[in-house]
Each structure stands twice: as structure tokens, then as C-alpha cells.
Coordinates of C-alpha atoms in Angstrom, one line a residue:
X2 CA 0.0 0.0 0.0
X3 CA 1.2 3.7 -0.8
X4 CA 1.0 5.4 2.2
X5 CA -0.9 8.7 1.7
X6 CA -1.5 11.2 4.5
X7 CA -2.7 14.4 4.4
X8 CA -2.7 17.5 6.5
X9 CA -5.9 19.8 6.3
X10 CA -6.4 23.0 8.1
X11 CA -8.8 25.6 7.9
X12 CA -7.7 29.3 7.1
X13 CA -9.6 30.8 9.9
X14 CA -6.3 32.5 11.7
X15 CA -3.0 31.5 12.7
X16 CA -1.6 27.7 13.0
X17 CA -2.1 27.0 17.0
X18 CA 0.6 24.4 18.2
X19 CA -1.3 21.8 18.3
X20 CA -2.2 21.6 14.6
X21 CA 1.2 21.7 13.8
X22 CA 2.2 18.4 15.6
X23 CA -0.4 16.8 13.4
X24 CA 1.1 18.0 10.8
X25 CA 4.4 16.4 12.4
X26 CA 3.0 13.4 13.1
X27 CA 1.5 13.0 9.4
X28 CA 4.8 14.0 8.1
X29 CA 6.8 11.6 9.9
X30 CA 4.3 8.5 9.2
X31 CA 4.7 9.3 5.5
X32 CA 8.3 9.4 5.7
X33 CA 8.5 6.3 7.8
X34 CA 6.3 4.7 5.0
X35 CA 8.0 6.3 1.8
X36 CA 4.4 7.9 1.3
X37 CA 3.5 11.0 0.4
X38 CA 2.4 13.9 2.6
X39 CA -0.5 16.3 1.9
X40 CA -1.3 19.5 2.7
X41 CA -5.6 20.3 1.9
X42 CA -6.5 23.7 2.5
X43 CA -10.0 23.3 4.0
X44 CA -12.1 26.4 3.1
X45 CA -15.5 25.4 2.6
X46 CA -16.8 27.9 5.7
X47 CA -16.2 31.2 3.8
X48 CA -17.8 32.8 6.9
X49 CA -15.0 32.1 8.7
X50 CA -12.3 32.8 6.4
X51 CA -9.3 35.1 7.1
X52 CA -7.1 36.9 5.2
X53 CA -3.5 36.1 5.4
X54 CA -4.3 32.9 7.6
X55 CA -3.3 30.2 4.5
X56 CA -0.3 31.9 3.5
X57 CA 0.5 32.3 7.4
X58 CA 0.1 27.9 7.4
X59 CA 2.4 27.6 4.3
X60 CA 5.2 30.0 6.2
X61 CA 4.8 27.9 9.3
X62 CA 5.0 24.7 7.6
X63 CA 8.1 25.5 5.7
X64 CA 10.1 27.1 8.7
X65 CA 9.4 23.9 10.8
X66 CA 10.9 21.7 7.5
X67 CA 7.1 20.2 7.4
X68 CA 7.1 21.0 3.5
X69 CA 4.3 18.7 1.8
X70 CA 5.3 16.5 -1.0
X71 CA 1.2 17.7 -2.7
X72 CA -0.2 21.1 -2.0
X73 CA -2.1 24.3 -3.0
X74 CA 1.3 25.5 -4.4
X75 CA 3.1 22.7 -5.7
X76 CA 0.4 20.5 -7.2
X77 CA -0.6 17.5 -7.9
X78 CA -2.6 14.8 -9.7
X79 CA -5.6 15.3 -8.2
X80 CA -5.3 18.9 -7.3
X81 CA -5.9 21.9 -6.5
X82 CA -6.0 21.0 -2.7
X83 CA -7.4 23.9 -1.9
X84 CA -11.3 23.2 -0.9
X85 CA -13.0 26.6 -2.5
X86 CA -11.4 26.1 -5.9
X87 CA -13.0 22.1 -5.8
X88 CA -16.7 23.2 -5.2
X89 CA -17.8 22.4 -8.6
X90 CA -16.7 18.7 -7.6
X91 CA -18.7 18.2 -4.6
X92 CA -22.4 18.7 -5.7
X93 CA -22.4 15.8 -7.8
X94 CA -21.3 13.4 -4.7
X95 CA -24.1 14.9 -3.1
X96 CA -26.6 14.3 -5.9
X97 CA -25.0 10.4 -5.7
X98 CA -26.2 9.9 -2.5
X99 CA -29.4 10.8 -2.9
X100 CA -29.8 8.9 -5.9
X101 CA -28.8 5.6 -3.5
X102 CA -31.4 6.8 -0.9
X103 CA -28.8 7.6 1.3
X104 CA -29.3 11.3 1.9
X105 CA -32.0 13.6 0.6
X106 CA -33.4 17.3 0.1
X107 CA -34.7 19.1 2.8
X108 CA -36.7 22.4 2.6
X109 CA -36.9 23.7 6.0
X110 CA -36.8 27.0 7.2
X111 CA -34.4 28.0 10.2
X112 CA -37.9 29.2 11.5
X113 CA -39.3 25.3 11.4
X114 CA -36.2 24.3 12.4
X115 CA -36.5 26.1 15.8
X116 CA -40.0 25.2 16.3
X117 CA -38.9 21.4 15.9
X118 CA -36.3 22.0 18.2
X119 CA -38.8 24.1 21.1
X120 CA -41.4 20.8 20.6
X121 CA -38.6 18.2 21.6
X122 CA -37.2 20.8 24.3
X123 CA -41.0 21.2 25.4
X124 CA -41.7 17.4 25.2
X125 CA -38.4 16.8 28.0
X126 CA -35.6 15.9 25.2
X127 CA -32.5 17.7 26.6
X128 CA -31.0 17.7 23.0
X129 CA -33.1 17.7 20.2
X130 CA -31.6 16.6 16.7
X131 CA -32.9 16.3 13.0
X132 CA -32.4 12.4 12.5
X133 CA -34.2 9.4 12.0
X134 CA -37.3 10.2 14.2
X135 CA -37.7 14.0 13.7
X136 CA -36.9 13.9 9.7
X137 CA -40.4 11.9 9.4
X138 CA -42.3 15.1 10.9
X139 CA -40.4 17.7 9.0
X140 CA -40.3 19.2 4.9
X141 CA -38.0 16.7 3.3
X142 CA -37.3 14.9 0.0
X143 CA -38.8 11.6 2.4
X144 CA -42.0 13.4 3.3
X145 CA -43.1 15.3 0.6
X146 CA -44.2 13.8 -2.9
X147 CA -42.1 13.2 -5.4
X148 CA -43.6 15.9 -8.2
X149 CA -43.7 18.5 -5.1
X150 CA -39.9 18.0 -4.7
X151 CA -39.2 18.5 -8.1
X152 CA -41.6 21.8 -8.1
X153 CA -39.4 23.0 -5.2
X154 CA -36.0 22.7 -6.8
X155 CA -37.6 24.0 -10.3
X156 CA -38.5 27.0 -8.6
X157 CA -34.7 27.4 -6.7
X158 CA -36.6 26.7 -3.2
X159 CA -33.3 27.1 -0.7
X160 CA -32.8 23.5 0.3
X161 CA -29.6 21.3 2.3
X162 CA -28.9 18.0 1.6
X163 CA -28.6 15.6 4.7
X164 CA -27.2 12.3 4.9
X165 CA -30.0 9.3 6.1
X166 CA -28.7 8.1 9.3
X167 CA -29.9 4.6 9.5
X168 CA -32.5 4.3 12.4
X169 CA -30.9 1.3 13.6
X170 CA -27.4 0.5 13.3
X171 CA -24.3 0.3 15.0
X172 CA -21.0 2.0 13.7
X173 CA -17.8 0.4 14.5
X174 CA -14.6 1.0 13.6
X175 CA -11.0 0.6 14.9
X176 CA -8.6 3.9 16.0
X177 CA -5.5 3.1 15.5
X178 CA -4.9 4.8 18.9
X179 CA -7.6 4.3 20.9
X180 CA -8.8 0.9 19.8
X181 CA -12.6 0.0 19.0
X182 CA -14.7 3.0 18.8
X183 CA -18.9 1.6 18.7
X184 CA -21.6 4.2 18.2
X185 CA -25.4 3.8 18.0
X186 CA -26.8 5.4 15.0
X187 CA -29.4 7.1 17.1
X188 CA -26.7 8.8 18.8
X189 CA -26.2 10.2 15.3
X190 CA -28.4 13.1 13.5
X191 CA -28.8 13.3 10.0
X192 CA -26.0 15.9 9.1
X193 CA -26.0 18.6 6.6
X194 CA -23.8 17.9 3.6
X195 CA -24.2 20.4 1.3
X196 CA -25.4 23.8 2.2
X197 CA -27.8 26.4 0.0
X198 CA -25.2 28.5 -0.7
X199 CA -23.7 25.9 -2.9
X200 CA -20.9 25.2 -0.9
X201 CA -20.1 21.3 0.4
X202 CA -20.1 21.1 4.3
X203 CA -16.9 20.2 6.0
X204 CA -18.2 16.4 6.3
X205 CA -18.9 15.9 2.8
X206 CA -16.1 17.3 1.3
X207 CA -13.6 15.9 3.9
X208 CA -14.9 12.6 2.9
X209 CA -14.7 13.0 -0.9
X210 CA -11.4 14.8 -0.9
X211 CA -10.0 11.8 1.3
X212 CA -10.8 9.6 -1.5
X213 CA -9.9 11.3 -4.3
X214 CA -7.0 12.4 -2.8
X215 CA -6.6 8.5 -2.2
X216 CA -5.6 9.2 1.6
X217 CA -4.7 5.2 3.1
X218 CA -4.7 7.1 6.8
X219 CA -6.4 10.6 8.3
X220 CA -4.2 11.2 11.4
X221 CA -5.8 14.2 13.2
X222 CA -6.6 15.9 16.3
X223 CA -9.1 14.0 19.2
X224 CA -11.7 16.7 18.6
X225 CA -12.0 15.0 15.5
X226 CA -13.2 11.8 17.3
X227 CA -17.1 13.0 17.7
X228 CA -17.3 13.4 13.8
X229 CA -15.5 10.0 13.2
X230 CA -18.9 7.5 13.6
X231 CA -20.2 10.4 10.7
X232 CA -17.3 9.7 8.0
X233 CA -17.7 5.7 8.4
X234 CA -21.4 6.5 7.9
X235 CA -20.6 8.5 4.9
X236 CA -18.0 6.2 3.8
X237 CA -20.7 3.1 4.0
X238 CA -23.1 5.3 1.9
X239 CA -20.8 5.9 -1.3
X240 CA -19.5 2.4 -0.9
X241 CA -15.9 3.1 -0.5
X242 CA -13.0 1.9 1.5
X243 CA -12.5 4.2 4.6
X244 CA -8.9 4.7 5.5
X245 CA -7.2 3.8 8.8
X246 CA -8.1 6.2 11.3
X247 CA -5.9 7.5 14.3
X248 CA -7.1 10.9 16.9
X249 CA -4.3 12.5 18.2
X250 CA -4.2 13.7 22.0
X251 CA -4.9 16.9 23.1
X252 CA -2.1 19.4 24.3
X253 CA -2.8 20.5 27.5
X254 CA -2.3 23.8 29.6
X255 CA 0.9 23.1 32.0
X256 CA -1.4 22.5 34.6
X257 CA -2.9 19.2 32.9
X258 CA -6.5 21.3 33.6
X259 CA -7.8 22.0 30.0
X260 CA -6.9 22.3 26.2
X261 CA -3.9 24.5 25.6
X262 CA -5.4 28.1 24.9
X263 CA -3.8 31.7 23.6
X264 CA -4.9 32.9 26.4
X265 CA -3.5 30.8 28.7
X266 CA 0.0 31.9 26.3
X267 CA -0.9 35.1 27.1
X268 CA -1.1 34.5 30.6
X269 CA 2.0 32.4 31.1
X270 CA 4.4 34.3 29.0
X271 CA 4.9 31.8 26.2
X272 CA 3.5 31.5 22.3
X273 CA 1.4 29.0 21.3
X274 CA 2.0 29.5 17.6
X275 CA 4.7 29.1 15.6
X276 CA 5.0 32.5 13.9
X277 CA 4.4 35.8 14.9
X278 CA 0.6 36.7 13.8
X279 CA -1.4 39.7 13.3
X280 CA -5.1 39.5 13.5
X281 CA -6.0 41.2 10.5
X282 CA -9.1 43.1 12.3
X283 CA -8.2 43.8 15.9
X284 CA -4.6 44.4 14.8
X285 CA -4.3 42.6 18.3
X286 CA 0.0 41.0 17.8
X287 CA 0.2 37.0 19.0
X288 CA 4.1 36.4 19.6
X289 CA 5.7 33.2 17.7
X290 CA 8.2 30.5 18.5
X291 CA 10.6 31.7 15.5
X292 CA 10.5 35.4 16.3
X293 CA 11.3 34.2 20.5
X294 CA 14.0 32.8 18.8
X295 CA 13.8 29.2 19.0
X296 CA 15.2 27.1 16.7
X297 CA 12.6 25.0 14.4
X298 CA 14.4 21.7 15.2
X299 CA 14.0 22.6 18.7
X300 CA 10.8 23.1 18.0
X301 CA 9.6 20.3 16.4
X302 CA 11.6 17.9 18.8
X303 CA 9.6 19.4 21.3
X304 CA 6.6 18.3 19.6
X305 CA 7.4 15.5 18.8
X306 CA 7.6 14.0 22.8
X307 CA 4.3 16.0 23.3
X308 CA 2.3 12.6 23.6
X309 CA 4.4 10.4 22.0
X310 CA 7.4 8.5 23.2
X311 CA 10.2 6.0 21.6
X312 CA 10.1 4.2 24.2
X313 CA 13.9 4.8 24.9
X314 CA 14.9 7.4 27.2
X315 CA 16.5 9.0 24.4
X316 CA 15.0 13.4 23.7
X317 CA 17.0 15.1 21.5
X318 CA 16.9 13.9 18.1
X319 CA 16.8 15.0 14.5
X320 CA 14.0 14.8 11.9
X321 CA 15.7 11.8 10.4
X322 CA 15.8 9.6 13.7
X323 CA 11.8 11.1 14.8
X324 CA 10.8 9.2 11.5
X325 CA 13.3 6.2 11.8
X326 CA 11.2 6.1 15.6
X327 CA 8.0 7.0 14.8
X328 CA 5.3 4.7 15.8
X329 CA 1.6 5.8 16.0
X330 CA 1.2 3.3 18.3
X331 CA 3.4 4.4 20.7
X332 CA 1.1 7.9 20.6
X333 CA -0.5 7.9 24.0
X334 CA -4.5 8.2 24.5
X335 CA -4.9 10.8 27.3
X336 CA -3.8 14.4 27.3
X337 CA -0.1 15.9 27.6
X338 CA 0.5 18.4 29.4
X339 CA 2.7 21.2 27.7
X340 CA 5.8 22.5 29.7
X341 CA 6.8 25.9 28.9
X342 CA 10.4 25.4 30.9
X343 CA 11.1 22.0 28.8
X344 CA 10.4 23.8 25.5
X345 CA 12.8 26.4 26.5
X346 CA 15.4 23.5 27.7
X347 CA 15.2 21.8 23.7
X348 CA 16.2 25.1 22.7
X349 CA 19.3 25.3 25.0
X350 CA 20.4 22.0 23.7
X351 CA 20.2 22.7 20.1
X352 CA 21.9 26.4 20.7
X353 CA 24.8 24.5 22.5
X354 CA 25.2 22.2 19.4
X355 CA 25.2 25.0 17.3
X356 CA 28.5 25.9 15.3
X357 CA 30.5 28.7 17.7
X358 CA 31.3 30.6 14.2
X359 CA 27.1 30.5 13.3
X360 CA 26.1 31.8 16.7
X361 CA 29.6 34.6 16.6
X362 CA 28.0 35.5 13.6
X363 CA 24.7 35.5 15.0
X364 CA 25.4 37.5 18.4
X365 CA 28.1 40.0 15.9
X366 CA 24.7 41.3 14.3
X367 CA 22.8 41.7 17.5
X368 CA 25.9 43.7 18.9
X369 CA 26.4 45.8 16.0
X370 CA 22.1 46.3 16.1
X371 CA 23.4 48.0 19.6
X372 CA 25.9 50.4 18.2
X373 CA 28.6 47.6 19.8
X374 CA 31.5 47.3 17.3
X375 CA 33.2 43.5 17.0
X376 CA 35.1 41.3 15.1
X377 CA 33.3 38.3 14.0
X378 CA 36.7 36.4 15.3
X379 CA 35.6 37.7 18.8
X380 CA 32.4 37.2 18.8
X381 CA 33.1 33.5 17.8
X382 CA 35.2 33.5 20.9
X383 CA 32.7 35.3 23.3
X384 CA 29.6 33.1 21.7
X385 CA 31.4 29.7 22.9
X386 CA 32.2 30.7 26.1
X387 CA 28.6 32.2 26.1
X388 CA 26.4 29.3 24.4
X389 CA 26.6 27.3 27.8
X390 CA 24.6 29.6 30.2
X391 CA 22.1 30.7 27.1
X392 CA 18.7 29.6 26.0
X393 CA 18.6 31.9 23.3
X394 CA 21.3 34.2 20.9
X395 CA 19.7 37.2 22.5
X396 CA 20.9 35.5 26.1
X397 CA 24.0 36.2 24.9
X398 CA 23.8 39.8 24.8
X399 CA 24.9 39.1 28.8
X400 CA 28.2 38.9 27.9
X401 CA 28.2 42.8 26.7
X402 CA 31.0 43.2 29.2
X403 CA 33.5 41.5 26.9
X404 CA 32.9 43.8 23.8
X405 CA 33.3 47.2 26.0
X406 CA 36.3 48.4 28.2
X407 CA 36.5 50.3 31.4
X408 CA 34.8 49.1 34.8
X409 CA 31.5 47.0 34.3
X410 CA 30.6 48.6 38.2
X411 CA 30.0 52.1 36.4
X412 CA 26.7 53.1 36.7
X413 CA 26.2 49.2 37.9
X414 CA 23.9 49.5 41.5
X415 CA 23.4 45.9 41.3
X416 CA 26.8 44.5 41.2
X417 CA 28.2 47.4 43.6
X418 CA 25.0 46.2 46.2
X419 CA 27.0 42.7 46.0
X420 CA 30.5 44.1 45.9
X421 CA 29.7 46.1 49.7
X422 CA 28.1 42.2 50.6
X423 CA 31.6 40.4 49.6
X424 CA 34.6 42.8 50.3
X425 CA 36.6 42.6 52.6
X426 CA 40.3 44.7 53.6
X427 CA 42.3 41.8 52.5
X428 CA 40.5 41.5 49.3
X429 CA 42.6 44.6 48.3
X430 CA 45.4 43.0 49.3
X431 CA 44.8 39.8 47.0
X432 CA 43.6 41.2 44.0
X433 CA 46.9 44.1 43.8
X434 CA 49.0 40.9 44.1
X435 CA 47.0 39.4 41.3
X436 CA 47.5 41.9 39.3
X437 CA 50.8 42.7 39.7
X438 CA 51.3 39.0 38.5
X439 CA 49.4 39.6 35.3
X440 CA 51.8 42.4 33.9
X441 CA 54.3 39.9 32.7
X442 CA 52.2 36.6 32.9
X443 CA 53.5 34.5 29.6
X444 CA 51.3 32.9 27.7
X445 CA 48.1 35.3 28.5
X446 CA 46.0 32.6 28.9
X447 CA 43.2 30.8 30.4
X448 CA 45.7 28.2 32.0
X449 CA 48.4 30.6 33.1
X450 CA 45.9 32.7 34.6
X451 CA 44.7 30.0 36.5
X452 CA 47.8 28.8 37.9
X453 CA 48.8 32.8 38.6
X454 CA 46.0 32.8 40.8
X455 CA 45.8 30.0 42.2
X456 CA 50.0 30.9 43.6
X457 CA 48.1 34.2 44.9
X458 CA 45.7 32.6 47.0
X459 CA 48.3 30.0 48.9
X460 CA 50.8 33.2 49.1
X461 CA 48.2 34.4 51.0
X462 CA 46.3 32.3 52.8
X463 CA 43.3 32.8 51.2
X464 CA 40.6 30.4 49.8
X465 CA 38.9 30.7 46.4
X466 CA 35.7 31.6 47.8
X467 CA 37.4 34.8 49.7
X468 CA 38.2 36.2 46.0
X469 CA 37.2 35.4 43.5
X470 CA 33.5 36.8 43.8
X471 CA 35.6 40.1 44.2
X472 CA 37.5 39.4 40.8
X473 CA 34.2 38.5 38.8
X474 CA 32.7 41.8 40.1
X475 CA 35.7 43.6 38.8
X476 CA 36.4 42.0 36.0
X477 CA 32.2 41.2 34.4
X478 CA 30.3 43.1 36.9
X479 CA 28.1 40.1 37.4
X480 CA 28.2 37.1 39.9
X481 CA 26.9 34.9 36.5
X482 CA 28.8 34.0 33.9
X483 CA 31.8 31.7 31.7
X484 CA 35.0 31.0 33.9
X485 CA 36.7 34.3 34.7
X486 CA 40.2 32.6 33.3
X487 CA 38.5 32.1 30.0
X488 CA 36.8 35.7 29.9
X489 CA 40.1 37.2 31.4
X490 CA 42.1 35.3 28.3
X491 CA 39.3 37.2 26.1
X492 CA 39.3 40.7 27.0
X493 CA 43.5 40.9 27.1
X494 CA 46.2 41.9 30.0
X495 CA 45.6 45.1 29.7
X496 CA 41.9 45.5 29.8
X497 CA 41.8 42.8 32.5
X498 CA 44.3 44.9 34.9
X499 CA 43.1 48.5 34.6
X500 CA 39.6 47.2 35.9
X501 CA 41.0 45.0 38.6
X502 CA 43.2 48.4 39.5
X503 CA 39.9 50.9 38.6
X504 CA 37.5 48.5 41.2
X505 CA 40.1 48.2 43.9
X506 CA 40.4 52.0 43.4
X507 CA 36.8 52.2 43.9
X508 CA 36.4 50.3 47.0
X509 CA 39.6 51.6 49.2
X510 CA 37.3 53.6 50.9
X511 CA 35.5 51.0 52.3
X512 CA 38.5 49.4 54.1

């Protein structure tokens, strides 16, 4: 079997998270399979439509890698794949269905359709439906004669077509997932599938793109699941093979207490889109996992474990070995719960594996952005002494002290607060003799200035802790940071002593 998979959104606003892991997932079974990966651009409610949101899902697709093999843009055999520009398709799948007797006209008004609904509210039925009972009391293609239906559609009477739920029948089918799913019919109503307006609802044309598309498996989100009983109907009624089905988890707010919201983005302090997005009406701004500065294989890896495992201990791993691992039956039934902190620890460990000379370059442009001049063979240095301690590039910008001279303790209340906390009379004592050794320390580097300091301390009885908080403060003006031999060896002698010299200077009158 050619595995066929397809990914379908609607353009109703930007690509949440969640839909992009089923995109993920999809892409990795196709790879897995040597299949082919879809993308179906599902735009049958024009009510709902919003500018910018499909070309926002084709951006976020390609800056997570996810790029579909068939699409709106690149084609296909049996494309366009874009749901609006099909439309002329659907109607006659429609008319199919009713010529089997397995859907039919009806003619009501949305007034009737309210009464109906107030009688079963009225007669104690907490949630009335049009299906196999109600349809016998209402204006249908099954009530009404068959010259008075053809009158009505000679004289363009408004009319939906609905599929004919079997009054009693049981719909079973297996989730790849989850295992047997077995619905009643009666727990079913007789859905719309294709709308006055001319348009295909989303179950009809779902279901005829699937098959035309020739999609083997529809891997989607558990909100999905409700609808599923529906498409096997449908499938039944056309007389097609129905591919494999498998629902996908929910993403969960941190907390485990909910579906994974905006708002609760918003209200934590992390995005739950990919991209930055722009509501095209409120001009409200959404924040994005690129423009955070994450790193899309970060990204996705972090999707990836997001309620699935390999059932190794292993997390960080590439694209190549997610597909070489993935198993939809290792996809896990209840909820997972997303962790903001974890996301941001992917992110470290792909920044860490980074290239130094890609993040130099990187942290180079943000500095020069500041009005900070640098040498990209500096900023190469600096970013690998940095990359450790970061989470992102812009964590680097920490480091500012090694691309400036004079004191880091000017017009620095913070690190002078700690400086009063640490120093001590001797302190003065201990760094002078420090730096005095530094003037004609050969080589002027990270080891040498290690063992120089080192002699200091047993000269003078002195343990590490005693000072070298004092020398950080002098040297970075921060009590964070890469090993002060290693960002001594980086700034030079002569920087390094004139602020040891300029913070002794500053703190004789505390003695």
C-alpha cells in the first residue's frame, strides 16, 4: 500500500501548536512509509475565512521543515487542494447519495427548524436533533411527494442535503490509537452535507477529498473523534474503502486542567504559535516561537515527545531519527501536558550544538544592532564561552561586558550592592597581588591565569571563595557567567588589569 497522509487546516487564523504536531506526526508517518504527505487547504466555511491565515500555514510549515510533497502550491494529480477552488466537484457526490437513498433534500426554514427544536425541548428531550425520528415530521425529499420535490427545486426553493442516518445500526470502527470505537446510529443526526449556498459542508467534502485524494490514513486531532462515527457513515453510503483512522491527543495547559489556549499563552508568557501573527481586524500582535528565537528543530523535537514517546529514554533527536522512531502506536490516548520550561530546555540544547562561528556571527549582528563594534573572530570567541549559560542568541547579549572596556561597576547599583556584601580589607590585598602578576604573565591565557591565581591565594592564605567573587565583580560586573580565566584570556592583560586596578580603586574607601 502507498501510504498517503494528508494534512488539512482551515484558514480561519493562525496555526495553533497543536495543529502543527499533526502535521508532524503526518509528516513523519509518510516518511516512515515512503508515502506521500498532503497538505488540503479546508475552506468550505467562507464565513469564517481570514485573510493572510493560509499563507500564514504555508510559512509555518516551511520554517518547521514540514514542506508537503502535494499542495495548493506545488500541485498535484488530483489537485488543487485547496477546498474553494473544488466546489464544482462536490455537488455531484451529493446528488450520488441521494440517488442511492442515502441522503436527501430538505426544505426547512431556520424558523421550522427552531419550532422542531422548542417541541422536543418542550416534550423533555434535553438535545433535540434532526435524524431518524424528527426527519419523518419535517419538509424533506422523504415526506413530501415526489412531483412536489421536483416543483421546489424548479423554482430554486433554498434547500440542504442531509445524509440518512440509519435508524438502527451500530458503527464500529477501529482507531488506531484508541482501539474500537462503537456508536449507535441514534446517537447520530442526520447531518448537513451540502449547504444552499452551494458550498459542500466540511463532512462531505472531507470525505470525498479523502478519496480522491486517495488518503490510506487521516491522522488528526481528538476533537475530530465525535465526527469519526459520521465519516464511516458517509464512507458506508458511497461504498468506498475508509482509511485507517488514528485521533491525536490533546495538548494541555501546563497545569494538565484544560486544552492548551492563547490565552493561557498570554497569561504564562509563552506562544502558542509558531509565527508571529497579526489578527487582521483587531490588529491585536500573537508572539511566535521563531520570532522568540527558538530554533525550528528545537521546536519540532519538542513536539514531537508532546504525547508520544520512543520508548527509549533517548530526547534530543533529529528529523531523520523522529521518522526512523515513529510509531503511531506508541502515541499515547490521554492528554499531555505542555511545559513551557522544557520547551525552552530543547532550545538550549540545540543552541549548545550549534557551530560557535554560526552563533559569533549571530550575536556579531545583534551587537552591531546596539551600536557595539566587534570582530566576527571575537564574537566567535565570546559566543562559545557564552552558548553554555544561554537559552537563546539574544541570552548572549549578557556577555556585553566582553565587547566594552572600562569598569562594568559604572553606573552598575546591582553589582556594587553585591560588591559592599563580599569585600573585605584583605580583598585589596589579593587582588593588587593578582594583578601585579598579570603584567608579565606568559602565555596570556586561560591556563596561566589559572595557575597565577591559584599561587596568589596560597601566598596568601586565602581560599577561592574569599576572592574570586571580588574578581568576577571587577572583571564582568556580574556574579553569573563563563569562567573568569576564560573571559580574562578574552578581553586581554591590559583591559583585564586597569579594571581590577579601577574597582580596587573604587572600594579603598570602604577598608
Amino acid at each position: 500500500m502507498n501510504v498517503r497522509v494528508r494534512f488539512a487546516p482551515s484558514p480561519t487564523g493562525p496555526l495553533h501548536m497543536g495543529g502543527v504536531r499533526t502535521a508532524l506526526y503526518n509528516f513523519l508517518f509518510a516518511r516512515k512509509h515512503g508515502g506521500q504527505f498532503l497538505l488540503r487547504i479546508e475552506d468550505t466555511d467562507q464565513g469564517r475565512y481570514v485573510p493572510g491565515a493560509e499563507e500564514y500555514i504555508k510559512e509555518s510549515l516551511e520554517w518547521c521543515g514540514l514542506v508537503p510533497d502535494e499542495s495548493p502550491w506545488v500541485g498535484g494529480p488530483d489537485g488543487p487542494y485547496r477546498q474553494s477552488d473544488r466546489k464544482h466537484l462536490y455537488k455531484q457526490y451529493a446528488d450520488e447519495l441521494i440517488a442511492k437513498d442515502k441522503a436527501y433534500y430538505a426544505f426547512d426554514t431556520p424558523e421550522e427548524l427552531e419550532a422542531m427544536r422548542a417541541r422536543l425541548h418542550a416534550a423533555g428531550v434535553a438535545a433535540p436533533a434532526y435524524n431518524a425520528v424528527t426527519r419523518e415530521h419535517m419538509k424533506n425529499s422523504l415526506t413530501l411527494s415526489a412531483d412536489e420535490v421536483q416543483e421546489r427545486l424548479a423554482r430554486r426553493e433554498p434547500y440542504v442535503v442531509r445524509l440518512k442516518v440509519p435508524r438502527q445500526a451500530e458503527v464500529r470502527f477501529e482507531d488506531i490509537i484508541r482501539g474500537w470505537v462503537v456508536v449507535h446510529s441514534a446517537n447520530i443526526d442526520d447531518k448537513v452535507l451540502f449547504k444552499s449556498d452551494g458550498m459542500p459542508t466540511y463532512h462531505l467534502a472531507n470525505i470525498v477529498d479523502d478519496h480522491l485524494m486517495r488518503i490510506t490514513h487521516v491522522i488528526r486531532g481528538e476533537e475530530w473523534l465525535p465526527s469519526a462515527p459520521l465519516h464511516v457513515l458517509i464512507y458506508e453510503a458511497f461504498g468506498w474503502d475508509r482509511p485507517a483512522f488514528a485521533h491525536l491527543p490533546l495538548i494541555l495547559k501546563p497545569d494538565g486542567n484544560g486544552k492548551l489556549s492563547k490565552r493561557d499563552g498570554d497569561r504564562l508568557g509563552f506562544p502558542v504559535f509558531s509565527l508571529d501573527w497579526v489578527d487582521p481586524v483587531s490588529k491585536e500582535k500573537s508572539s511566535g516561537y521563531r520570532e522568540r528565537g527558538y530554533y525550528p528543530e528545537a521546536f519540532i523535537n519538542m513536539l514531537a515527545l508532546l504525547g508520544w514517546n520512543p520508548g527509549t529514554d533517548q530526547e534530543i533527536m533529529s528529523i531523520a531519527e523522529l521518522t526512523e522512531l515513529f510509531d503511531l502506536e506508541r502515541v499515547h490516548k490521554g492528554g499531555a501536558k505542555f511545559d513551557p520550561e522544557k520547551t525552552k530546555w530543547f532550545n538550549q540544547q540545540y543552541l549548545r550544538k550549534r557551530p560557535d562561528a554560526e552563533l559569533g556571527a549571530q550575536l556579531q549582528a545583534r551587537l552591531n544592532a546596539m551600536g557595539i563594534e566587534s570582530s566576527i573572530e571575537r564574537a566567535t570567541a565570546a559566543a562559545a564561552l557564552l552558548k553554555e549559560r544561554a537559552t537563546f542568541v539574544e541570552d548572549m547579549l549578557e556577555g556585553i561586558y566582553l565587547f566594552t572596556t572600562g569598569s562594568p561597576l559604572t553606573n552598575n547599583s546591582a553589582a556594587l550592592e553585591e560588591l559592599k556584601k563580599r569585600w573585605k580589607p584583605e580583598g585589596a590585598s589579593a587582588i593588587n597581588a593578582y594583578a601585579s602578576s598579570l603584567s608579565s604573565l606568559a602565555p596570556f591565557d586561560a591556563p596561566s591565569l589559572e595557575t597565577a591565581f591559584n599561587q596568589m591565594l596560597a601566598d596568601k592564605a586565602l581560599k577561592v571563595g574569599q576572592v574570586m567573587p571580588i574578581y568576577r565583580l571587577f572583571v564582568a560586573g556580574r556574579m553569573q557567567g563563563p569562567g573568569m580565566f576564560d573571559v580574562s584570556a578574552l578581553l586581554g592583560r591590559e583591559e583585564v588589569v586597569a579594571r581590577l586596578k579601577a574597582g580596587i580603586e573604587l572600594c579603598g574607601s570602604w577598608a
